[in-house]
């Protein structure tokens, strides 16, 4: 019944805001740049919220500001020492970012006047403001943030548009095709693959298509446990709004505060709790995408179909090269009745990995299970706040004695697994016991809920740390891979060692932080996350050195049988290894899809291929 | 401390580890606190735990299951078999045994050797390497002493004792074998090609040791002791096993440490010589070793051990290895290495051997041996010293690592070498001679054998030099072989030699041009050659060097020719190596007995095998695997072709055999009308005085006549001519003319005069000489004398070809231009009856 009606009518029938109202809101957006989760709330040159950051207070103690996180407002007494010890960094040697964007540095906007006229006619809001454009010219790779702090991008979007619905997107794509312009879709802007960087050689006008105003849940189908959501919604809003109806998607990537549904689809995202809810490819029931050829979608919303290769898989991971994802039907689940964190200490990393493997083998992984190596354990320890209560470390008091003496755990070798159980209470407790029993077999020792919870909290906070490091000549980044179980240990050891070696060879004067954690378990392997940071004092071109080392680390991963990426995607950062990863023919298959769907390369961000 | 020796390269200093042993108690040394550094703080592990880890490993279990399935046996039985293999193979390192060894070896080494010199810095580097990554020790292999010495050395420097891959024949030595095992040796069967279980257990054992870093792995790239002191071509099996953990990224890196162990006098020197001559090698047995105690009273001089820079496998592999094959197959499955892996392993093996060679210390005696072998049977002592000193300079220019203390004068150095090697050579009446006179009254065969023995022993020392000299020397040989000095031609000869000698000397695979350039560079450096854009030619000054170098390698050039000749003519049927060696040895032996060759080194089974394998590689011999071993098939034509390449060489030495006439050079001299008969003297100084360009063109360049020539026997000639009494006058004329230069083989006198007839019979008339194809008359140009038959050694009456003289008539107008061949007319005159052809 709906198919003959206009989009506006259809929305009205569904009881959503009328298009007119949304148009108004769109104009409002143009005036004030953004609404909730928008850019005035966020740092322009770093990660996350403006009010949340690590600082050193007047006493020289580390502190995390703001009230958004549990760590907020707390003093971290041992953190300074850890930084100094780990990086050889000194608080006296500080480098500061530019305070604000220098508008004069910003490349001028290339304008296609005819397009602008047509655009005005659609009443879709847009902006050519320098700050708006710069904000959408980058993701969160180290070099991108570094450029923001100290330089300027050579090419940035010429205009930002804010469609508020699917039809707006259709119009924008049509106009872009008509005038042969370049569209780069922009969701949460959390990419770490250089996916958002504008190709320098792009001469056409570049339109940054910001999906942030397409953020409504269109409907919820409780019978089938699905919800249709506009693709611009960011993770935390989605969960919040679904929670109002008693549901959740359970998809929680570490970036979920800022990343968008459309972005997840475009990069093949993975969430922390995939063991229960699945990764994005398991969650998605239907995708609607606007391409230069037209709209691609399926005729029904079914759990599975055998109709040739799944066209969703052309879309998932397409990284904005084929079109704009506008609406996604996603599986939902009732909000779990009970959640419980937990942690286990292992005498060493090898035993920890062996335990995770066993858990995966028995298919009894909790919602999340992660294993951090000793360096990250030490780091977590360094972030222990002054106030006791919930943040007491298990290393304190008796427990410390028990672990280090009785059990023969060496604090410089031991490692920790953090756990998150979800479900109904009884089952959670049962499940918990099963996992702890397995852990015991591998010399594991339960280390309390608090440590587990703290571990997950740190996941969100750790991203803020880079900005602090940048102030003190420390640069760093994380990267990930997936690897078969039997190669996990070798890969972790070799990649960490390779990083240390490369640093030495490239003249890095202080030993780097090179640490990893196993963040996801599967039947056949695991996802491994690396953190890598070093003090770059004495190096003239730190970003270049950094990139060389990161590249070497990736080579090492590939040589150890790891994948090019588990969930960050390829973007432009990892393109060089695509051929090796999926073979010539594989690459050709992707290219031919691109050629058919977008022959004029309207979606010209040059990712992936 | 041992003074730093003059070398052309910067190398570490040596320290004599025996010095301290001579000053303090061996017992205390053996009981010292021994806490070797280990790989990154790893806790030591009992050998039994390693064994069970190997047995339980996926790799071994996989093969056990496979075999059980294939053979229909229960896996338990095969598992048991695997356990037995492991017991036979595995080491059982015990500190007690190590201490016992340390004590005994101290005693023995002090007795045997004057000094054991080690580069301390190398040991320090090794110590660092052991802590960083798994280490593979790759020593050169010249003697059984090698691995005893290396373990001893590591113990002395408080390093973890290596786990050694040694040949299983050691197990025959009951007590010593067990002691060795307890000191850390493990054993592999020499050949286990077909036995998959053995291979799986062995490979996994080595890899487990390596991955866990319990101890350095030690094995010999050469596979066996080199009997010739030349570095043997590498074996790849063990090397690819120890490299695999890195390829599969089970370890971050692996250090390969080339170690050069050189002996001033090799313990097994005479044993080797016997062995090379085909006298069977005594099986290693404890009683044999005890008997070997006899040698304890002997002096074996100094040992130099140079521990090279550890080479990172990761660095070597960077950018070379395609990772895919290892990513797509589970790592425990046995997988045949891909082609690039195999190529890489081979490259690494050669690189390591070249590093061994580079750091191999050469003693003055090595130089003496090289000079002496070119000046047999005797050499004036003073001249030997002078030449040795000259060779020292040359060796250093070529980068050889000579141990020659600054203050040691040449005479002393040579004398001390002669003293140490008094079994090989001695000083008699101011001349140095080889000791080959064991039994003065022996039969010819016995004499040949004694001499061969002495030559081969002496060659063992010269050979140490060859490793360093091979590139420049082969350029020198190529210079003499090549038809011109054009670079391409010299290079193509060089390249040919390099291919032929690919198993004889160590060349890095595939870089012929680079080797050639290096050779040229070194020769230029010592002013032996000059190069221009297109040409390479010896300098006046450098002709001595060039001929020395080519003489140095002549035994190989000649020896290979002999062996090739044998193969191309005699080996018509398929044969095995077991048949080939004695057969070719007999062949060479007979030639030596007859005196028709002087190449004693061709008796060496090592050279014979290498020559055969060179032919296999060049495609001239086909090797087939048969159930009862390898079968060889010679492609005679191809071998002849290879021989032809050699025969272009001006170097090739004439010698007689059943198939080919020996080669000589023809010397041209004008005939004095009436000369006194005093020119029957040494022809060495004779020069080409002919000004006739055409003559040169036809008869070739001047050279040296062969010394084996026997002067024309007057009586024989007379007897031949007896029945021609009425022609005595003519024959007497012939005789008289010839007497002035009895060795002549050709008389050239175009146009005027005529041939010197040997008989009055059967002389052609003018009508007998047909006109040239151009219509002009033919006239006499030159005649071939019967003396040639003597030179060609076809002088047995009635059985060989024969002639009185051969008279050649050519076109009076010299038609036909310069380049094309024309048919000429030849008149054969015999002593008795004539005929024409």
Coordinates of N, CA and C in Angstrom, one line a residue, chain A residues 349 353 370-377 415-416 478-481 488-497 499 513-519 527-532:
Chain A
X349 N 50.6 -14.9 28.8 CA 49.8 -14.7 27.7 C 49.4 -16.0 27.0
X353 N 45.7 -17.2 26.0 CA 45.3 -17.5 24.6 C 44.7 -18.9 24.5
X370 N 37.9 -10.7 26.3 CA 39.1 -10.1 25.7 C 40.3 -10.4 26.6
X371 N 41.4 -10.5 26.0 CA 42.6 -10.9 26.7 C 43.7 -9.8 26.4
X372 N 44.1 -9.1 27.4 CA 45.1 -8.1 27.2 C 46.5 -8.6 27.7
X373 N 47.5 -8.2 27.0 CA 48.8 -8.7 27.3 C 49.4 -7.9 28.6
X374 N 50.6 -8.3 29.0 CA 51.1 -7.7 30.2 C 51.2 -6.2 30.1
X375 N 51.7 -5.7 29.0 CA 51.9 -4.2 28.9 C 50.6 -3.5 29.0
X376 N 49.5 -4.1 28.5 CA 48.3 -3.4 28.6 C 47.7 -3.5 30.0
X377 N 48.0 -4.6 30.6 CA 47.6 -4.8 32.0 C 48.3 -3.7 32.8
X415 N 48.8 -11.9 32.5 CA 47.9 -11.1 31.7 C 46.5 -11.3 32.1
X416 N 45.6 -10.5 31.6 CA 44.2 -10.5 32.2 C 43.2 -10.6 31.1
X478 N 46.2 2.5 16.9 CA 45.9 1.1 17.0 C 45.6 0.5 15.7
X479 N 45.8 -0.8 15.5 CA 45.4 -1.5 14.3 C 45.0 -2.9 14.7
X480 N 44.3 -3.5 13.8 CA 43.8 -4.8 14.1 C 43.9 -5.8 13.0
X481 N 43.7 -7.1 13.3 CA 43.7 -8.1 12.3 C 43.0 -9.3 12.8
X488 N 47.9 -17.3 16.5 CA 47.7 -16.1 17.4 C 49.0 -15.7 18.1
X489 N 49.6 -16.7 18.8 CA 50.7 -16.4 19.7 C 51.9 -15.9 18.8
X490 N 52.2 -16.6 17.7 CA 53.3 -16.2 16.9 C 53.1 -14.9 16.3
X491 N 51.9 -14.6 15.9 CA 51.6 -13.3 15.3 C 51.8 -12.2 16.3
X492 N 51.2 -12.4 17.5 CA 51.3 -11.3 18.5 C 52.8 -11.0 18.8
X493 N 53.5 -12.1 19.1 CA 54.9 -11.9 19.4 C 55.7 -11.3 18.3
X494 N 55.5 -11.8 17.1 CA 56.3 -11.3 16.0 C 56.0 -9.8 15.6
X495 N 54.7 -9.5 15.7 CA 54.3 -8.1 15.3 C 54.9 -7.1 16.3
X496 N 54.7 -7.5 17.6 CA 55.3 -6.6 18.7 C 56.8 -6.4 18.5
X497 N 57.4 -7.6 18.3 CA 58.9 -7.5 18.1 C 59.3 -6.7 16.9
X499 N 57.7 -4.3 15.6 CA 57.5 -2.8 15.9 C 58.7 -2.3 16.7
X513 N 55.9 1.7 23.0 CA 54.9 0.8 23.6 C 54.4 0.0 22.5
X514 N 54.5 -1.3 22.7 CA 54.0 -2.2 21.6 C 53.2 -3.3 22.3
X515 N 51.9 -3.3 22.2 CA 51.1 -4.1 23.0 C 49.9 -4.6 22.3
X516 N 49.4 -5.7 22.7 CA 48.2 -6.3 21.9 C 47.2 -6.8 22.9
X517 N 46.0 -7.1 22.3 CA 45.0 -7.8 23.0 C 44.2 -8.6 22.0
X518 N 43.7 -9.7 22.5 CA 42.8 -10.6 21.7 C 41.4 -10.1 22.0
X519 N 40.7 -9.5 21.0 CA 39.4 -8.9 21.4 C 38.2 -9.7 21.0
X527 N 40.3 -12.2 16.7 CA 40.7 -10.8 16.3 C 41.7 -10.3 17.2
X528 N 42.8 -9.7 16.7 CA 43.8 -9.2 17.6 C 44.0 -7.7 17.3
X529 N 44.1 -7.0 18.4 CA 44.2 -5.5 18.4 C 45.6 -5.1 18.9
X530 N 46.3 -4.3 18.1 CA 47.6 -3.8 18.6 C 47.5 -2.3 18.9
X531 N 48.2 -2.0 20.0 CA 48.4 -0.6 20.3 C 49.9 -0.3 20.1
X532 N 50.2 0.8 19.5 CA 51.6 1.0 19.3 C 51.9 2.5 19.4

